[in-house]
mmCIF file of C-alpha atoms in Angstrom:
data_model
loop_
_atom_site.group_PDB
_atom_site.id
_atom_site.type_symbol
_atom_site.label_atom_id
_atom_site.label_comp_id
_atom_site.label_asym_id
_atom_site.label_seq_id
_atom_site.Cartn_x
_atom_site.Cartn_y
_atom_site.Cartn_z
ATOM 1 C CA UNK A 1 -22.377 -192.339 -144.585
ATOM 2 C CA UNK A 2 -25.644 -191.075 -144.758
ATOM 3 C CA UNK A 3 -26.015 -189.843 -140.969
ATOM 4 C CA UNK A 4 -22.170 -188.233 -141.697
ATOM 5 C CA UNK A 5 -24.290 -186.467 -144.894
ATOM 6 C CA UNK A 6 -27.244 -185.422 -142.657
ATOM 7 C CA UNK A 7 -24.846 -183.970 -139.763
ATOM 8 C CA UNK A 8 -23.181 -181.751 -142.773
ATOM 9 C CA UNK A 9 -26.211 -180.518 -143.801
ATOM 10 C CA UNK A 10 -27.674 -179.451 -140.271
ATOM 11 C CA UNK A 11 -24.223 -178.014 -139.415
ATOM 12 C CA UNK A 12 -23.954 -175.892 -142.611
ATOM 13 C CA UNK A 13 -27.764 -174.878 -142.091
ATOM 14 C CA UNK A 14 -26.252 -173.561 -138.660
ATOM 15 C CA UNK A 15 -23.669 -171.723 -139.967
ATOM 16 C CA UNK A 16 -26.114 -169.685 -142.244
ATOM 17 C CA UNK A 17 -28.569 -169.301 -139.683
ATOM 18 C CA UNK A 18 -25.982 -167.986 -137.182
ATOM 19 C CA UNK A 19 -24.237 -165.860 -139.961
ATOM 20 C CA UNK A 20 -27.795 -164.450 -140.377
ATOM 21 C CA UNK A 21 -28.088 -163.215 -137.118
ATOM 22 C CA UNK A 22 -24.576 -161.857 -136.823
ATOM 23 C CA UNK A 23 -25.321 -159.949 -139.374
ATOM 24 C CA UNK A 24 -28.728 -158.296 -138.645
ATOM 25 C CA UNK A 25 -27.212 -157.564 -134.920
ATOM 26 C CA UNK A 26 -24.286 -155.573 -136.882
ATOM 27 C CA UNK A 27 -26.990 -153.773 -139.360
ATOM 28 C CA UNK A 28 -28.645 -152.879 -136.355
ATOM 29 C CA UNK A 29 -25.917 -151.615 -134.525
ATOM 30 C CA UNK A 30 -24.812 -149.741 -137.563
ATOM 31 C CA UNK A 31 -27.722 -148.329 -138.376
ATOM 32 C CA UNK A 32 -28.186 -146.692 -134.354
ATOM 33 C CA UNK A 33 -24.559 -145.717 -135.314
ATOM 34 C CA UNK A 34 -25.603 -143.653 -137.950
ATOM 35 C CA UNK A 35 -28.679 -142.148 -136.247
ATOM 36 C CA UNK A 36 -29.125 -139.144 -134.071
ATOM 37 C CA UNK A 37 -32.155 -139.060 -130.822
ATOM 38 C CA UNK A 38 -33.750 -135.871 -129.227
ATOM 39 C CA UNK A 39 -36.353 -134.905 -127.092
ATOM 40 C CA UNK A 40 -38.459 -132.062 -127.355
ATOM 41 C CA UNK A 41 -40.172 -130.328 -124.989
ATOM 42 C CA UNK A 42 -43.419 -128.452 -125.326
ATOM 43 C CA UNK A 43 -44.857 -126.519 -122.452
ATOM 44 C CA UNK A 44 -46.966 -123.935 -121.383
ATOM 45 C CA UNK A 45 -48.789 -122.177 -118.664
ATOM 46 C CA UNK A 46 -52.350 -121.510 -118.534
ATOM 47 C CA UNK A 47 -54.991 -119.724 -116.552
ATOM 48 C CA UNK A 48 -57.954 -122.633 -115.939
ATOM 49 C CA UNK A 49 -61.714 -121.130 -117.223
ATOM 50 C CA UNK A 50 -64.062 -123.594 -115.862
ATOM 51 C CA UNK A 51 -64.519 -124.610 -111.861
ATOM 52 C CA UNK A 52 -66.441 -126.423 -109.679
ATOM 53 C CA UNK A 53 -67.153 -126.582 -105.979
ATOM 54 C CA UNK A 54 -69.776 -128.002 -103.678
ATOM 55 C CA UNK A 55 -70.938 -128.691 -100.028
ATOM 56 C CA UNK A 56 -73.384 -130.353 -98.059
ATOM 57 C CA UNK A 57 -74.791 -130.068 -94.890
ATOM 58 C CA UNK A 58 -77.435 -132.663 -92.884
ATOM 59 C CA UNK A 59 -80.219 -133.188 -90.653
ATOM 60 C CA UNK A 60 -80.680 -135.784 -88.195
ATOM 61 C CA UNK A 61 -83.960 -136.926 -86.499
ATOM 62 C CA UNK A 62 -85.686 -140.099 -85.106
ATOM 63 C CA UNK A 63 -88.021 -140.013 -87.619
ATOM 64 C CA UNK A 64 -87.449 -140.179 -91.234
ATOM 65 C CA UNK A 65 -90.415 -137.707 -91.887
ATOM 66 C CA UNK A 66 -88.697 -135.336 -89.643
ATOM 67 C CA UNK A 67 -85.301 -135.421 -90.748
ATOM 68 C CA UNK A 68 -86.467 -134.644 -94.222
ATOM 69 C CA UNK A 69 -88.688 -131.851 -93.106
ATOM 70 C CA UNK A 70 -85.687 -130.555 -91.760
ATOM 71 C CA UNK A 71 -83.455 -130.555 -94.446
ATOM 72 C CA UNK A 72 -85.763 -129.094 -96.757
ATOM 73 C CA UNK A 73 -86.063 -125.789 -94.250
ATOM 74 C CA UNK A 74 -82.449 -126.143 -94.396
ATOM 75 C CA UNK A 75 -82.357 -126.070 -97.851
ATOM 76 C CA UNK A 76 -84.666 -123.015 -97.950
ATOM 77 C CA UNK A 77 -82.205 -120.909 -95.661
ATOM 78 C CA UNK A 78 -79.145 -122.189 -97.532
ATOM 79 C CA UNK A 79 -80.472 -120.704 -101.110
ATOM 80 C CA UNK A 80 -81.561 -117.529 -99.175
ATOM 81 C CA UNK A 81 -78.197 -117.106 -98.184
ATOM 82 C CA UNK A 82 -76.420 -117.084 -101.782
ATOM 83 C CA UNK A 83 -78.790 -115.043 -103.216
ATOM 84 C CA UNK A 84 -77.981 -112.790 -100.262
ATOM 85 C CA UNK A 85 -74.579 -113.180 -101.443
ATOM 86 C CA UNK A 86 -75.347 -111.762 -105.127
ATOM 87 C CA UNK A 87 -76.102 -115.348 -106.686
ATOM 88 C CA UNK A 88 -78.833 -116.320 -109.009
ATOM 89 C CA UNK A 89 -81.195 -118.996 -108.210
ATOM 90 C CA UNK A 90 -80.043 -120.938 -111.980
ATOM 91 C CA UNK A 91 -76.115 -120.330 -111.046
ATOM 92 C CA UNK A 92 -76.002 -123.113 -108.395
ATOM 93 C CA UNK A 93 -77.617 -126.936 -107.669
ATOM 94 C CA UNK A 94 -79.199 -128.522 -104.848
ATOM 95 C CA UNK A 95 -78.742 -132.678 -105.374
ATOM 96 C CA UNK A 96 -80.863 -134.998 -104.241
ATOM 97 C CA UNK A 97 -81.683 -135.641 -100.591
ATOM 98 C CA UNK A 98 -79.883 -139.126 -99.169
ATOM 99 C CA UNK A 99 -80.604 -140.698 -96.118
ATOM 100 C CA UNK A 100 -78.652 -142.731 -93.313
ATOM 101 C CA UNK A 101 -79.499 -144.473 -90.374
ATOM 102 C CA UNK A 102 -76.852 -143.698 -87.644
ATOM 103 C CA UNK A 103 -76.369 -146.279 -84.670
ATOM 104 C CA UNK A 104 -74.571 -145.844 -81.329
ATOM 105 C CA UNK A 105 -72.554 -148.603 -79.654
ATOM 106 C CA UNK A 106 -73.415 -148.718 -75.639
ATOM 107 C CA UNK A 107 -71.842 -151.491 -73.082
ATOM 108 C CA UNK A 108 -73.993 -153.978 -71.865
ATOM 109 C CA UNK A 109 -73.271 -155.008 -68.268
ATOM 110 C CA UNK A 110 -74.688 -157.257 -65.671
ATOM 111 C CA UNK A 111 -76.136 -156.409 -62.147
ATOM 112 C CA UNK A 112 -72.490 -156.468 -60.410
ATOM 113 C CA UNK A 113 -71.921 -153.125 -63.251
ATOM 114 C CA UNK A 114 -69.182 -156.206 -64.678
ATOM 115 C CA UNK A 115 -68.755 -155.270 -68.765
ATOM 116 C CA UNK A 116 -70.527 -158.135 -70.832
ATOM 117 C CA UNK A 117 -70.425 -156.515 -74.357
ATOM 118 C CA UNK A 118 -71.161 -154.138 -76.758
ATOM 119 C CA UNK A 119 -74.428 -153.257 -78.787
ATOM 120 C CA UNK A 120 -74.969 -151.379 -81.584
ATOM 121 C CA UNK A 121 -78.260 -148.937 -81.116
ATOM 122 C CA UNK A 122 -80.384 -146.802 -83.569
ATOM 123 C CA UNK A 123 -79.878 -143.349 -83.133
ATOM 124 C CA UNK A 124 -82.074 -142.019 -85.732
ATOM 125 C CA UNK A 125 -81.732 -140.983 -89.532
ATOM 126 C CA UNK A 126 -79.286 -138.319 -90.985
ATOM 127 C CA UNK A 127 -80.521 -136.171 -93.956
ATOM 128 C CA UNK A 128 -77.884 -134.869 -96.866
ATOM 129 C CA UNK A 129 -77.933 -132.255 -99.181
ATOM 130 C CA UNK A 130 -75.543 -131.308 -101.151
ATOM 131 C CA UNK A 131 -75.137 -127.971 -103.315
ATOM 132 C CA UNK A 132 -72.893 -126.927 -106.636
ATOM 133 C CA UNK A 133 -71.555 -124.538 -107.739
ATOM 134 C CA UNK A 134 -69.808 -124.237 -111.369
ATOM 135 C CA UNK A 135 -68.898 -121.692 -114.329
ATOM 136 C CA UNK A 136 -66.892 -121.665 -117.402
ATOM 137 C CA UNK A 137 -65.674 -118.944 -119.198
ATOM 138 C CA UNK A 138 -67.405 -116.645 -116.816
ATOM 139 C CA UNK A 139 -64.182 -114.874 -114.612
ATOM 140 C CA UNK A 140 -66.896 -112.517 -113.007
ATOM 141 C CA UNK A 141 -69.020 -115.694 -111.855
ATOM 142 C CA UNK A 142 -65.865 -117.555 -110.936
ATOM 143 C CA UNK A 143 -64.950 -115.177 -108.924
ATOM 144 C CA UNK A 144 -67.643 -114.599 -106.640
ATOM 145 C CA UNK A 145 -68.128 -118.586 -106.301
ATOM 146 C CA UNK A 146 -63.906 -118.053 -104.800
ATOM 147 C CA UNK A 147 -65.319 -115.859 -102.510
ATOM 148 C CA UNK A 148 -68.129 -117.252 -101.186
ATOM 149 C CA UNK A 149 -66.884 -120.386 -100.453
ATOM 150 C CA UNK A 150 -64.394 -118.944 -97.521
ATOM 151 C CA UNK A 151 -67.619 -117.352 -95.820
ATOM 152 C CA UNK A 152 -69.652 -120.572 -95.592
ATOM 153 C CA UNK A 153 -69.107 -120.586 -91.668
ATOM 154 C CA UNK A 154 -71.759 -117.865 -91.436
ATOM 155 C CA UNK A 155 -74.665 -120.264 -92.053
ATOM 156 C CA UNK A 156 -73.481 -121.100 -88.285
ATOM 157 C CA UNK A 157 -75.484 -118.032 -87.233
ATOM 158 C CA UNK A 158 -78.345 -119.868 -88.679
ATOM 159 C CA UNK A 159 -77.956 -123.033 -86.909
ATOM 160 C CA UNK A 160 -76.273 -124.884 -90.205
ATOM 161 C CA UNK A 161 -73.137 -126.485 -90.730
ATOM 162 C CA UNK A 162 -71.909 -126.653 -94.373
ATOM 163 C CA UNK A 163 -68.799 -128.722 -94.855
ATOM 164 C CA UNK A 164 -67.341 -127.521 -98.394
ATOM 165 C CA UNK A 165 -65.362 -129.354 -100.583
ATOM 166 C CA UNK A 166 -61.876 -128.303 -102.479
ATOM 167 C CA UNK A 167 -62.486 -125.960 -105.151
ATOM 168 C CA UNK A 168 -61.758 -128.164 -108.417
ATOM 169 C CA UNK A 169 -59.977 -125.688 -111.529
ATOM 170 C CA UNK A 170 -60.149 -126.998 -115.035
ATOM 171 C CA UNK A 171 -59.593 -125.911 -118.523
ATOM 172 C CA UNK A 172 -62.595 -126.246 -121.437
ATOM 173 C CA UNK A 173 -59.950 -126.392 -124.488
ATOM 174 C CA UNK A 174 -57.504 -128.879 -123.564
ATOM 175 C CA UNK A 175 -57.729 -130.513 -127.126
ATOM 176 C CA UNK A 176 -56.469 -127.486 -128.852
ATOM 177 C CA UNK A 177 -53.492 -127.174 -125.970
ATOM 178 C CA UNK A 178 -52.190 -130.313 -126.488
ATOM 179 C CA UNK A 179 -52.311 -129.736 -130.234
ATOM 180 C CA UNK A 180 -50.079 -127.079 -129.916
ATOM 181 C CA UNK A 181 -47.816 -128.114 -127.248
ATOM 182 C CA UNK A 182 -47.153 -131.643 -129.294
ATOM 183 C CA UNK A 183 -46.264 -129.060 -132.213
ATOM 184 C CA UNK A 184 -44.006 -126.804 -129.840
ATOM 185 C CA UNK A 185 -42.015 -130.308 -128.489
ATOM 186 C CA UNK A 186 -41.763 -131.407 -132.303
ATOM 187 C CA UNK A 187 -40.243 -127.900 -133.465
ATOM 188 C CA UNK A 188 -37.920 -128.208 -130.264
ATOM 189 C CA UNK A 189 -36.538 -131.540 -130.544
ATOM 190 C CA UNK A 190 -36.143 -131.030 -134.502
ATOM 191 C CA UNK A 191 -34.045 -127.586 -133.790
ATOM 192 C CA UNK A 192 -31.751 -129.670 -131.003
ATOM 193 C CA UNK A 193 -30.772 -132.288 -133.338
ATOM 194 C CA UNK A 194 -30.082 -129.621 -136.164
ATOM 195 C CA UNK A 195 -28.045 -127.621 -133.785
ATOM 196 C CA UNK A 196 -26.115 -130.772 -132.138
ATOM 197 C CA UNK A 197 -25.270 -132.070 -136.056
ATOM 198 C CA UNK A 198 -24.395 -128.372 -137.540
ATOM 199 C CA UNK A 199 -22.182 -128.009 -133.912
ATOM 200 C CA UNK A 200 -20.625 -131.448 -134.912
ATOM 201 C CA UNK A 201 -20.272 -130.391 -138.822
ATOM 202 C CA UNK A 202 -22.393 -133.260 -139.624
ATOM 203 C CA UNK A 203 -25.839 -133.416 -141.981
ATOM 204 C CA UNK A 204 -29.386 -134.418 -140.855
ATOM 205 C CA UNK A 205 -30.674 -137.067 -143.233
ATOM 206 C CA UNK A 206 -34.418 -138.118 -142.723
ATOM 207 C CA UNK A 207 -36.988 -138.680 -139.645
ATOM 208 C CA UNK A 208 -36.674 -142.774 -138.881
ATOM 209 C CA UNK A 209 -38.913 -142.229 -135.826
ATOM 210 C CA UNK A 210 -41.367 -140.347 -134.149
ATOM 211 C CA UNK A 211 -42.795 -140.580 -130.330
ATOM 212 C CA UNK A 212 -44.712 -138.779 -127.666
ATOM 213 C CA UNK A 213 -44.313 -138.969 -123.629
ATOM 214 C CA UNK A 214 -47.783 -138.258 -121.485
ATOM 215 C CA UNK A 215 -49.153 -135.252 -120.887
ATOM 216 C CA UNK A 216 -48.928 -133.620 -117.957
ATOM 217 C CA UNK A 217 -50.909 -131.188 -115.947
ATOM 218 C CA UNK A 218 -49.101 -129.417 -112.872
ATOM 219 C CA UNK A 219 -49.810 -126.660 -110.769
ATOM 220 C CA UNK A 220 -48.070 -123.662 -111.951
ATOM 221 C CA UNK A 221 -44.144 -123.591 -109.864
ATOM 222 C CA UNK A 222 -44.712 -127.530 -108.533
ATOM 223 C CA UNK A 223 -41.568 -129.663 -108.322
ATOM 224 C CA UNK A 224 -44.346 -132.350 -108.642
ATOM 225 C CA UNK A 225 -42.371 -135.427 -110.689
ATOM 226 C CA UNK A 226 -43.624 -136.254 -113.717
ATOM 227 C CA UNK A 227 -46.022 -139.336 -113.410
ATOM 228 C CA UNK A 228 -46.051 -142.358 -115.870
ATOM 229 C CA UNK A 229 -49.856 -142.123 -116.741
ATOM 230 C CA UNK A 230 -49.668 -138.123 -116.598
ATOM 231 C CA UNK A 231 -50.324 -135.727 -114.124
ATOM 232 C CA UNK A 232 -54.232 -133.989 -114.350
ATOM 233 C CA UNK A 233 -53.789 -131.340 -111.065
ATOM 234 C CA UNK A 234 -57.408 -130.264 -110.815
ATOM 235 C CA UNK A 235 -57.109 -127.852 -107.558
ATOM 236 C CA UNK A 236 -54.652 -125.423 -108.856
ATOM 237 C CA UNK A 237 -55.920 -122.212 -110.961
ATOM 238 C CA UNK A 238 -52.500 -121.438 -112.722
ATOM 239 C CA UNK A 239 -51.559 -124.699 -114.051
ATOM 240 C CA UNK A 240 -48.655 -125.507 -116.315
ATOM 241 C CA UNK A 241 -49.404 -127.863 -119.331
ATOM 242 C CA UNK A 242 -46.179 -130.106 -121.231
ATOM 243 C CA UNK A 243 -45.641 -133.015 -123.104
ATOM 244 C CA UNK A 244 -42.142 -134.464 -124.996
ATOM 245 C CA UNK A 245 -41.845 -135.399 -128.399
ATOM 246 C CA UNK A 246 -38.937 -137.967 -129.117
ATOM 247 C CA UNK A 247 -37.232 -137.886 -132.887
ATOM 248 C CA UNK A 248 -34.616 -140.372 -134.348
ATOM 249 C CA UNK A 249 -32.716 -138.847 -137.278
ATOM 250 C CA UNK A 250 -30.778 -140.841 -140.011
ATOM 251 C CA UNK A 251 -27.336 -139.280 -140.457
ATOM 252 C CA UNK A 252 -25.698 -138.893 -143.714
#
């Protein structure tokens, strides 16, 4: 009698617990009945006002003395040339000087010329120095650094090789952009929904939810996908800037 009592008990505690359920799941279902979703899209293009580029070029000797000798008469000749070119001494950046030592890899073979192996062999030290170039908010100095850095080829003529680097573009006010692309999307997603319930002859009740998708940074006219952790293009001048802002609407 007693285990029959227990066995009603836990079978009637079921019942509730499973009635529970039910009805949360049918809440729930009502309630994204009664709701309306949107996105919102904010976007805008932008002209970057801040860029950077840099190249190095080296020096190679058997001696460490020499190699550095070398590379700071490069050096000289380098900054003589872009001052030649209209720059200021302050408006670029030589970094420090980093050394290598290079090896060569010759076969070893026996009297009969038969191949035994290979060695690795010091062939002396390499010298790098590297140079920078950056402005912001300066068009008239960003312009001349675009210019220059297609002519590099002519410290040839001077016995130097300077292998430049990919002009990096970037933006000093991205704070503010977001700010008011997030407000654009919001504006934009809260017009859709009021046009898709008017359209329907329905009524917007309140905001239930608000969220925001990554911001992205694209070259300006890229069919580059949207990434998951957002895009941050960095080599293109004209650059397009947009983010989505999702909104969940209670309809009355």
């Amino acid at each position: 009698m007693e285990n029959k009592f227990k066995s009603t008990i836990i079978i009637g505690v079921a019942i509730i617990i499973t009635a529970f359920i039910l009805g949360q799941s049918f809440k729930k279902r009502n309630e994204n009945l009664d709701s309306i979703s949107v996105i919102g899209l904010g976007s805008k293009d932008f002209v970057s006002d801040e860029i950077l580029w840099s190249g190095s070029f080296t020096a190679t000797s058997m001696d460490i003395k020499s190699a550095y000798s070398k590379i700071i008469s490069d050096q000289k000749i380098v900054s003589d040339y872009f001052i030649g070119k209209g720059f200021k001494s302050n408006e670029f950046s030589f970094g420090a000087v980093n050394f290598q030592k290079k090896f060569r890899e010759i076969k070893v073979s026996n009297s009969s010329d038969e191949y035994i192996k290979t060695e690795q062999v010091f062939d002396g030290y390499e010298a790098t120095q590297s140079i920078s170039f950056s402005a912001k908010k300066n068009p008239e100095l960003m312009k001349r650094i675009e210019e220059v850095s297609n002519k590099t080829s002519e410290l040839i003529n001077s016995g130097i090789e300077l292998t430049s680097n990919t002009i990096q573009y970037t933006y000093s006010d991205l704070p503010s952009l977001k700010q008011s692309l997030i407000e654009n999307a919001t504006k934009d997603a809260s017009q859709r929904a009021n046009k898709i319930v008017n359209t329907a002859d329905g009524d917007l009740g309140k905001l239930k939810d608000a969220s925001m998708g990554v911001f992205q940074i694209t070259g300006q006219g890229s069919t580059e996908e949207d990434s998951y952790g957002g895009n941050n293009d960095q080599f293109s001048k004209n650059k397009t800037a947009r983010i989505t802002v999702r909104l969940q609407y209670e309809l009355k």
